[in-house]
mmCIF file of C-alpha atoms and ligand atoms in Angstrom:
data_model
loop_
_atom_site.group_PDB
_atom_site.id
_atom_site.type_symbol
_atom_site.label_atom_id
_atom_site.label_comp_id
_atom_site.label_asym_id
_atom_site.label_seq_id
_atom_site.Cartn_x
_atom_site.Cartn_y
_atom_site.Cartn_z
ATOM 1 C CA UNK A 1248 -7.773 8.077 20.186
ATOM 2 C CA UNK A 1249 -5.053 5.665 17.924
ATOM 3 C CA UNK A 1250 -5.299 5.096 14.433
ATOM 4 C CA UNK A 1251 -3.078 3.915 11.693
ATOM 5 C CA UNK A 1252 -4.160 4.229 8.468
ATOM 6 C CA UNK A 1253 -2.499 1.637 6.039
ATOM 7 C CA UNK A 1254 -1.602 -1.690 6.771
ATOM 8 C CA UNK A 1255 -0.770 -4.947 4.403
ATOM 9 C CA UNK A 1256 -2.222 -8.008 5.373
ATOM 10 C CA UNK A 1257 -1.848 -11.248 3.082
ATOM 11 C CA UNK A 1258 -3.670 -10.064 0.788
ATOM 12 C CA UNK A 1259 -1.587 -8.483 -0.367
ATOM 13 C CA UNK A 1260 2.952 -8.571 0.662
ATOM 14 C CA UNK A 1261 2.483 -8.594 4.517
ATOM 15 C CA UNK A 1262 2.700 -11.285 6.572
ATOM 16 C CA UNK A 1263 -0.529 -11.351 8.894
ATOM 17 C CA UNK A 1264 -3.328 -12.874 8.014
ATOM 18 C CA UNK A 1265 -6.085 -10.086 7.767
ATOM 19 C CA UNK A 1266 -7.709 -11.649 11.232
ATOM 20 C CA UNK A 1267 -3.400 -12.036 12.795
ATOM 21 C CA UNK A 1268 -3.935 -8.273 11.425
ATOM 22 C CA UNK A 1269 -6.769 -6.111 13.435
ATOM 23 C CA UNK A 1270 -5.748 -8.270 17.177
ATOM 24 C CA UNK A 1271 -2.419 -7.011 16.296
ATOM 25 C CA UNK A 1272 -3.739 -3.872 15.674
ATOM 26 C CA UNK A 1273 -6.305 -4.087 19.113
ATOM 27 C CA UNK A 1274 -3.458 -5.636 21.163
ATOM 28 C CA UNK A 1275 -1.577 -2.758 19.829
ATOM 29 C CA UNK A 1276 -3.591 0.198 21.648
ATOM 30 C CA UNK A 1277 -5.401 1.185 18.521
ATOM 31 C CA UNK A 1278 -8.244 2.744 18.297
ATOM 32 C CA UNK A 1279 -8.950 2.376 14.082
ATOM 33 C CA UNK A 1280 -7.207 0.780 11.467
ATOM 34 C CA UNK A 1281 -6.939 0.710 8.324
ATOM 35 C CA UNK A 1282 -6.363 -1.914 5.808
ATOM 36 C CA UNK A 1283 -5.041 -0.911 3.164
ATOM 37 C CA UNK A 1284 -3.341 -4.069 0.836
ATOM 38 C CA UNK A 1285 -2.125 -3.442 -2.564
ATOM 39 C CA UNK A 1286 -4.759 -2.854 -5.203
ATOM 40 C CA UNK A 1287 -6.677 -5.145 -3.207
ATOM 41 C CA UNK A 1288 -9.496 -5.687 -0.977
ATOM 42 C CA UNK A 1289 -9.471 -9.087 -0.609
ATOM 43 C CA UNK A 1290 -8.729 -9.054 2.768
ATOM 44 C CA UNK A 1291 -11.427 -6.614 4.158
ATOM 45 C CA UNK A 1292 -14.571 -9.723 4.469
ATOM 46 C CA UNK A 1293 -12.242 -11.427 7.292
ATOM 47 C CA UNK A 1294 -10.936 -8.795 8.792
ATOM 48 C CA UNK A 1295 -14.645 -7.556 9.520
ATOM 49 C CA UNK A 1296 -15.369 -11.240 10.743
ATOM 50 C CA UNK A 1297 -12.044 -11.283 13.310
ATOM 51 C CA UNK A 1298 -12.881 -7.265 14.391
ATOM 52 C CA UNK A 1299 -12.406 -7.044 18.169
ATOM 53 C CA UNK A 1300 -14.793 -5.050 20.223
ATOM 54 C CA UNK A 1301 -13.111 -1.790 20.378
ATOM 55 C CA UNK A 1302 -11.780 -1.012 17.222
ATOM 56 C CA UNK A 1303 -12.779 0.266 13.971
ATOM 57 C CA UNK A 1304 -11.360 -0.647 10.804
ATOM 58 C CA UNK A 1305 -11.155 1.710 8.139
ATOM 59 C CA UNK A 1306 -12.046 -0.905 4.576
ATOM 60 C CA UNK A 1307 -8.980 0.746 2.088
ATOM 61 C CA UNK A 1308 -6.579 -0.766 -0.907
ATOM 62 C CA UNK A 1309 -3.209 1.065 -2.031
ATOM 63 C CA UNK A 1310 -3.521 1.563 -5.439
ATOM 64 C CA UNK A 1311 -0.674 1.384 -7.959
ATOM 65 C CA UNK A 1312 0.249 4.435 -9.326
ATOM 66 C CA UNK A 1313 2.588 5.772 -12.541
ATOM 67 C CA UNK A 1314 3.193 9.323 -13.599
ATOM 68 C CA UNK A 1315 6.036 9.894 -16.257
ATOM 69 C CA UNK A 1316 7.594 7.438 -16.127
ATOM 70 C CA UNK A 1317 7.805 7.395 -11.675
ATOM 71 C CA UNK A 1318 5.417 4.890 -9.525
ATOM 72 C CA UNK A 1319 3.151 6.377 -6.801
ATOM 73 C CA UNK A 1320 0.163 4.792 -4.999
ATOM 74 C CA UNK A 1321 -2.931 6.000 -3.958
ATOM 75 C CA UNK A 1322 -4.108 4.948 -0.575
ATOM 76 C CA UNK A 1323 -8.421 4.915 -1.029
ATOM 77 C CA UNK A 1324 -10.403 4.860 1.510
ATOM 78 C CA UNK A 1325 -13.704 4.194 2.610
ATOM 79 C CA UNK A 1326 -14.738 3.490 -1.452
ATOM 80 C CA UNK A 1327 -18.019 0.877 -2.291
ATOM 81 C CA UNK A 1328 -15.300 -1.764 -3.243
ATOM 82 C CA UNK A 1329 -18.341 -2.969 -6.056
ATOM 83 C CA UNK A 1330 -18.332 0.078 -8.077
ATOM 84 C CA UNK A 1331 -17.421 -1.684 -11.313
ATOM 85 C CA UNK A 1332 -14.410 0.831 -13.172
ATOM 86 C CA UNK A 1333 -12.626 0.498 -9.951
ATOM 87 C CA UNK A 1334 -12.866 -2.493 -9.137
ATOM 88 C CA UNK A 1335 -11.777 -3.645 -12.885
ATOM 89 C CA UNK A 1336 -8.887 -1.314 -12.609
ATOM 90 C CA UNK A 1337 -7.840 -3.136 -9.717
ATOM 91 C CA UNK A 1338 -8.744 -6.757 -10.841
ATOM 92 C CA UNK A 1339 -6.312 -5.060 -13.769
ATOM 93 C CA UNK A 1340 -3.097 -4.149 -11.592
ATOM 94 C CA UNK A 1341 -3.822 -7.016 -9.391
ATOM 95 C CA UNK A 1342 -3.903 -9.587 -12.368
ATOM 96 C CA UNK A 1343 -0.789 -8.511 -14.544
ATOM 97 C CA UNK A 1344 0.954 -9.331 -11.493
ATOM 98 C CA UNK A 1345 1.720 -12.600 -11.804
ATOM 99 C CA UNK A 1346 2.591 -12.563 -15.064
ATOM 100 C CA UNK A 1347 5.356 -9.856 -14.604
ATOM 101 C CA UNK A 1348 6.437 -11.411 -10.989
ATOM 102 C CA UNK A 1349 7.037 -14.640 -13.649
ATOM 103 C CA UNK A 1350 8.564 -12.335 -15.935
ATOM 104 C CA UNK A 1351 10.945 -11.685 -13.171
ATOM 105 C CA UNK A 1352 11.841 -15.151 -11.948
ATOM 106 C CA UNK A 1353 13.501 -15.932 -15.523
ATOM 107 C CA UNK A 1354 15.390 -12.857 -15.436
ATOM 108 C CA UNK A 1355 16.782 -13.999 -12.121
ATOM 109 C CA UNK A 1356 17.525 -17.409 -13.238
ATOM 110 C CA UNK A 1357 19.349 -15.953 -16.624
ATOM 111 C CA UNK A 1358 21.108 -14.126 -14.005
ATOM 112 C CA UNK A 1359 22.215 -17.638 -12.178
ATOM 113 C CA UNK A 1360 19.417 -17.395 -9.440
ATOM 114 C CA UNK A 1361 17.910 -21.127 -8.708
ATOM 115 C CA UNK A 1362 14.763 -19.801 -7.595
ATOM 116 C CA UNK A 1363 11.667 -21.142 -9.581
ATOM 117 C CA UNK A 1364 7.997 -19.649 -9.748
ATOM 118 C CA UNK A 1365 6.321 -22.085 -7.291
ATOM 119 C CA UNK A 1366 8.543 -20.924 -4.137
ATOM 120 C CA UNK A 1367 7.448 -17.502 -5.169
ATOM 121 C CA UNK A 1368 3.614 -18.325 -5.414
ATOM 122 C CA UNK A 1369 4.103 -20.237 -2.601
ATOM 123 C CA UNK A 1370 4.933 -17.797 -0.861
ATOM 124 C CA UNK A 1371 2.898 -15.229 -2.175
ATOM 125 C CA UNK A 1372 -0.841 -17.403 -1.821
ATOM 126 C CA UNK A 1373 -3.965 -16.069 -1.849
ATOM 127 C CA UNK A 1374 -1.942 -12.773 -1.963
ATOM 128 C CA UNK A 1375 -1.667 -9.899 -4.885
ATOM 129 C CA UNK A 1376 2.098 -11.086 -5.784
ATOM 130 C CA UNK A 1377 4.542 -8.413 -5.774
ATOM 131 C CA UNK A 1378 8.521 -7.514 -5.027
ATOM 132 C CA UNK A 1379 8.243 -8.405 -1.617
ATOM 133 C CA UNK A 1380 7.001 -11.967 -1.893
ATOM 134 C CA UNK A 1381 10.479 -12.322 -4.569
ATOM 135 C CA UNK A 1382 12.463 -10.919 -2.300
ATOM 136 C CA UNK A 1383 11.790 -13.927 0.417
ATOM 137 C CA UNK A 1384 12.188 -16.358 -2.447
ATOM 138 C CA UNK A 1385 16.101 -14.581 -2.346
ATOM 139 C CA UNK A 1386 16.093 -14.847 1.307
ATOM 140 C CA UNK A 1387 15.302 -18.970 1.694
ATOM 141 C CA UNK A 1388 17.084 -19.666 -0.574
ATOM 142 C CA UNK A 1389 20.661 -17.611 0.597
ATOM 143 C CA UNK A 1390 20.991 -15.720 -2.039
ATOM 144 C CA UNK A 1391 20.218 -12.316 -0.484
ATOM 145 C CA UNK A 1392 20.569 -11.855 3.768
ATOM 146 C CA UNK A 1393 17.447 -9.550 4.040
ATOM 147 C CA UNK A 1394 14.248 -9.108 2.145
ATOM 148 C CA UNK A 1395 15.386 -5.459 2.274
ATOM 149 C CA UNK A 1396 19.147 -6.785 0.513
ATOM 150 C CA UNK A 1397 17.481 -7.384 -2.429
ATOM 151 C CA UNK A 1398 15.487 -4.511 -3.020
ATOM 152 C CA UNK A 1399 19.007 -2.662 -4.868
ATOM 153 C CA UNK A 1400 20.388 -2.272 -8.330
ATOM 154 C CA UNK A 1401 21.595 -5.337 -8.184
ATOM 155 C CA UNK A 1402 18.564 -7.317 -7.728
ATOM 156 C CA UNK A 1403 14.733 -5.562 -8.121
ATOM 157 C CA UNK A 1404 15.209 -2.846 -6.776
ATOM 158 C CA UNK A 1405 13.080 0.610 -9.669
ATOM 159 C CA UNK A 1406 15.325 -0.690 -12.715
ATOM 160 C CA UNK A 1407 17.515 -3.160 -11.161
ATOM 161 C CA UNK A 1408 18.486 -6.260 -13.034
ATOM 162 C CA UNK A 1409 15.549 -8.170 -12.638
ATOM 163 C CA UNK A 1410 13.639 -5.658 -12.311
ATOM 164 C CA UNK A 1411 10.124 -5.618 -14.472
ATOM 165 C CA UNK A 1412 7.211 -2.951 -14.261
ATOM 166 C CA UNK A 1413 4.121 -3.848 -13.156
ATOM 167 C CA UNK A 1414 0.777 -2.174 -14.919
ATOM 168 C CA UNK A 1415 0.234 1.176 -12.700
ATOM 169 C CA UNK A 1416 -2.853 3.132 -13.517
ATOM 170 C CA UNK A 1417 -2.419 6.977 -14.571
ATOM 171 C CA UNK A 1418 -3.063 8.456 -11.014
ATOM 172 C CA UNK A 1419 -5.658 10.812 -12.489
ATOM 173 C CA UNK A 1420 -8.024 8.461 -13.526
ATOM 174 C CA UNK A 1421 -7.558 6.677 -10.198
ATOM 175 C CA UNK A 1422 -8.422 9.927 -8.550
ATOM 176 C CA UNK A 1423 -11.521 10.557 -10.103
ATOM 177 C CA UNK A 1424 -12.651 6.292 -10.141
ATOM 178 C CA UNK A 1425 -12.092 6.600 -6.245
ATOM 179 C CA UNK A 1426 -13.851 9.307 -6.047
ATOM 180 C CA UNK A 1427 -16.432 8.348 -7.929
ATOM 181 C CA UNK A 1428 -16.737 5.526 -5.560
ATOM 182 C CA UNK A 1429 -18.065 7.356 -3.071
ATOM 183 C CA UNK A 1430 -13.927 7.402 -2.030
ATOM 184 C CA UNK A 1431 -11.475 9.877 0.126
ATOM 185 C CA UNK A 1432 -7.463 9.375 -1.803
ATOM 186 C CA UNK A 1433 -4.535 10.558 0.070
ATOM 187 C CA UNK A 1434 -0.847 9.962 -2.112
ATOM 188 C CA UNK A 1435 0.657 6.895 0.578
ATOM 189 C CA UNK A 1436 4.508 7.993 1.641
ATOM 190 C CA UNK A 1437 5.025 10.703 -1.840
ATOM 191 C CA UNK A 1438 8.703 11.156 -0.602
ATOM 192 C CA UNK A 1439 10.337 7.965 -0.374
ATOM 193 C CA UNK A 1440 13.235 8.705 -2.318
ATOM 194 C CA UNK A 1441 14.609 4.975 -1.104
ATOM 195 C CA UNK A 1442 11.913 3.563 -2.528
ATOM 196 C CA UNK A 1443 13.082 4.932 -6.526
ATOM 197 C CA UNK A 1444 12.066 8.463 -7.583
ATOM 198 C CA UNK A 1445 9.501 10.177 -6.224
ATOM 199 C CA UNK A 1446 6.992 12.595 -7.346
ATOM 200 C CA UNK A 1447 7.348 16.153 -7.638
ATOM 201 C CA UNK A 1448 6.003 18.483 -5.298
ATOM 202 C CA UNK A 1449 4.493 20.162 -9.445
ATOM 203 C CA UNK A 1450 3.443 17.180 -9.968
ATOM 204 C CA UNK A 1451 1.286 16.613 -6.578
ATOM 205 C CA UNK A 1452 0.012 20.026 -7.043
ATOM 206 C CA UNK A 1453 -1.962 19.072 -9.663
ATOM 207 C CA UNK A 1454 -3.369 16.334 -7.874
ATOM 208 C CA UNK A 1455 -4.701 18.555 -5.530
ATOM 209 C CA UNK A 1456 -6.089 20.057 -8.285
ATOM 210 C CA UNK A 1457 -7.745 17.244 -10.097
ATOM 211 C CA UNK A 1458 -9.338 16.006 -6.672
ATOM 212 C CA UNK A 1459 -6.966 14.110 -4.849
ATOM 213 C CA UNK A 1460 -7.542 14.735 0.040
ATOM 214 C CA UNK A 1461 -4.151 13.838 1.210
ATOM 215 C CA UNK A 1462 -0.650 13.259 1.292
ATOM 216 C CA UNK A 1463 0.818 10.891 4.233
ATOM 217 C CA UNK A 1464 3.655 13.035 6.012
ATOM 218 C CA UNK A 1465 4.317 11.199 9.305
ATOM 219 C CA UNK A 1466 5.869 7.296 7.912
ATOM 220 C CA UNK A 1467 8.878 6.109 8.309
ATOM 221 C CA UNK A 1468 10.524 6.169 4.483
ATOM 222 C CA UNK A 1469 10.341 9.947 5.350
ATOM 223 C CA UNK A 1470 13.007 12.273 7.715
ATOM 224 C CA UNK A 1471 12.221 15.020 10.123
ATOM 225 C CA UNK A 1472 12.949 17.286 6.643
ATOM 226 C CA UNK A 1473 11.226 16.206 4.618
ATOM 227 C CA UNK A 1474 7.897 15.867 7.388
ATOM 228 C CA UNK A 1475 8.459 20.338 8.021
ATOM 229 C CA UNK A 1476 8.594 20.330 3.695
ATOM 230 C CA UNK A 1477 5.321 17.811 3.534
ATOM 231 C CA UNK A 1478 3.924 19.905 6.115
ATOM 232 C CA UNK A 1479 3.833 23.343 3.906
ATOM 233 C CA UNK A 1480 2.935 21.679 1.008
ATOM 234 C CA UNK A 1481 0.118 20.147 2.596
ATOM 235 C CA UNK A 1482 -0.903 23.816 3.859
ATOM 236 C CA UNK A 1483 -0.451 25.296 0.478
ATOM 237 C CA UNK A 1484 -2.104 23.156 -1.351
ATOM 238 C CA UNK A 1485 -5.105 22.278 1.073
ATOM 239 C CA UNK A 1486 -4.194 18.736 1.710
ATOM 240 C CA UNK A 1487 -4.776 16.653 4.485
ATOM 241 C CA UNK A 1488 -2.132 14.961 5.820
ATOM 242 C CA UNK A 1489 -1.749 11.468 7.896
ATOM 243 C CA UNK A 1490 0.299 9.707 8.979
ATOM 244 C CA UNK A 1491 0.902 5.863 9.474
ATOM 245 C CA UNK A 1492 3.024 2.630 10.097
ATOM 246 C CA UNK A 1493 2.618 0.866 6.302
ATOM 247 C CA UNK A 1494 2.570 -2.334 8.312
ATOM 248 C CA UNK A 1495 4.159 -5.305 6.694
ATOM 249 C CA UNK A 1496 4.110 -8.042 9.135
ATOM 250 C CA UNK A 1497 7.203 -9.228 9.501
ATOM 251 C CA UNK A 1498 8.602 -8.100 5.807
ATOM 252 C CA UNK A 1499 9.179 -4.437 7.150
ATOM 253 C CA UNK A 1500 10.534 -3.390 9.898
ATOM 254 C CA UNK A 1501 8.589 -0.641 11.123
ATOM 255 C CA UNK A 1502 5.508 -1.879 13.863
ATOM 256 C CA UNK A 1503 1.334 -1.321 14.167
ATOM 257 C CA UNK A 1504 1.077 2.332 15.242
ATOM 258 C CA UNK A 1505 4.055 3.078 15.404
ATOM 259 C CA UNK A 1506 3.138 6.481 13.396
ATOM 260 C CA UNK A 1507 -0.883 7.711 13.417
ATOM 261 C CA UNK A 1508 -3.294 10.105 12.354
ATOM 262 C CA UNK A 1509 -5.037 13.745 13.914
ATOM 263 C CA UNK A 1510 -8.260 11.821 15.031
ATOM 264 C CA UNK A 1511 -10.079 15.497 13.696
ATOM 265 C CA UNK A 1512 -8.389 14.483 10.265
ATOM 266 C CA UNK A 1513 -9.524 10.869 10.201
ATOM 267 C CA UNK A 1514 -12.910 12.679 11.078
ATOM 268 C CA UNK A 1515 -12.764 14.769 7.754
ATOM 269 C CA UNK A 1516 -11.450 11.863 6.202
ATOM 270 C CA UNK A 1517 -14.961 9.602 7.467
ATOM 271 C CA UNK A 1518 -17.119 13.538 6.312
ATOM 272 C CA UNK A 1519 -16.278 13.499 2.821
ATOM 273 C CA UNK A 1520 -16.274 9.522 2.105
ATOM 274 C CA UNK A 1521 -19.399 8.381 1.137
ATOM 275 C CA UNK A 1522 -18.729 5.286 -0.481
ATOM 276 C CA UNK A 1523 -18.467 3.158 2.403
ATOM 277 C CA UNK A 1524 -18.526 3.437 6.172
ATOM 278 C CA UNK A 1525 -15.984 2.693 8.998
ATOM 279 C CA UNK A 1526 -16.618 -0.591 10.599
ATOM 280 C CA UNK A 1527 -16.942 -0.830 14.463
ATOM 281 C CA UNK A 1528 -15.350 -4.317 15.909
ATOM 282 C CA UNK A 1529 -18.185 -6.107 17.796
ATOM 283 C CA UNK A 1530 -16.096 -8.789 18.839
ATOM 284 C CA UNK A 1531 -18.382 -11.105 16.750
ATOM 285 C CA UNK A 1532 -19.001 -12.887 13.283
ATOM 286 C CA UNK A 1533 -20.592 -10.571 11.765
ATOM 287 C CA UNK A 1534 -19.798 -10.778 7.236
HETATM 288 P P1 AMP B 2583 6.056 -4.282 -6.051
HETATM 289 O O1 AMP B 2583 4.424 -3.769 -6.182
HETATM 290 O O2 AMP B 2583 5.086 -5.288 -6.662
HETATM 291 O O3 AMP B 2583 6.594 -3.379 -6.969
HETATM 292 O O4 AMP B 2583 6.350 -3.532 -4.811
HETATM 293 C C1 AMP B 2583 7.092 -3.042 -4.133
HETATM 294 C C2 AMP B 2583 6.695 -2.744 -2.887
HETATM 295 O O5 AMP B 2583 7.981 -3.210 -1.977
HETATM 296 C C3 AMP B 2583 6.365 -1.504 -1.878
HETATM 297 O O6 AMP B 2583 5.421 -1.426 -1.377
HETATM 298 C C4 AMP B 2583 6.764 -2.154 -0.491
HETATM 299 O O7 AMP B 2583 6.054 -2.817 0.423
HETATM 300 C C5 AMP B 2583 8.124 -3.381 -1.007
HETATM 301 N N1 AMP B 2583 9.297 -2.963 -0.941
HETATM 302 C C6 AMP B 2583 9.999 -1.823 -2.048
HETATM 303 N N2 AMP B 2583 10.969 -1.157 -1.122
HETATM 304 C C7 AMP B 2583 11.618 -1.985 -0.357
HETATM 305 C C8 AMP B 2583 12.323 -1.692 0.498
HETATM 306 N N3 AMP B 2583 13.710 -1.698 0.036
HETATM 307 N N4 AMP B 2583 13.144 -2.821 1.312
HETATM 308 C C9 AMP B 2583 11.776 -3.391 1.674
HETATM 309 N N5 AMP B 2583 10.388 -3.351 0.751
HETATM 310 C C10 AMP B 2583 10.838 -2.401 -0.401
HETATM 311 FE FE1 FE B 2584 4.086 -2.924 -0.108
HETATM 312 FE FE1 FE B 2585 3.481 1.911 -1.359
HETATM 313 ZN ZN1 ZN B 2586 2.057 1.516 1.725
#
């Protein structure tokens, strides 16, 4: 069984539509894929409708949180998408992304970059708008050669010249909301230092005590010593450990299934979840 529990579609900052993503997941030989768009469940219906036979979809979202000024991402799996409190928070975070991205465009203009909001809005399409869309605009304008070259202090990295923080949830509250909606909460790439500051181990211990189910260990942004350290921490704290690609289509280099999750851990995630069931692919249209 090959299980990839973290991917993005055009419902946030990935470049594949949800339908394309599930087809590619099946082609990549995956048995289970989770769709975890930033602060959004909008891609789920399309992914389910296009789900190939033999592939199971785990519905999810990656929720933007911050603790003591440090951004962290909470992967939420198999929660009830209609649960009103969590839904309201997802909408708040997602809606705030628009004025924030507009303000970042204004900052870039002040820095002399000829970027217009319309371009960023076109690139984001229906998806919840984020820095990768702005980065793509900067690539199109020839300001930087690649998307990741925009994530520098000169441009839009955390604390960069044109960076503006977005509305983010308190992770303790986010965990409570995810669990109340019947979901399972896993801290995404907890030690991805190249993205900016990361939360200390003490904070992970506090999140574990507050109900966090697991941490993502096998991830492209963790080197081997980091993975060893995180596995030790997870064992100490009684946390599940996952592995996943964090696939973003052509906006990042990682391929579907490049990292995977142990089937036993996947089984435990599905046993803990009460908000939704994994959806087995039938190959037919079912909405
Ligand atoms: P935002 O949620 O708008 O603050 O944007 C954060 C997103 O930017 C993350 O979810 C990643 O997908 C992406 N990102 C962060 N750092 C990098 C990087 N160095 N290169 C490419 N994408 C990145
Ligand atoms: Fe992303
Ligand atoms: Fe993330
Ligand atoms: Zn992600």
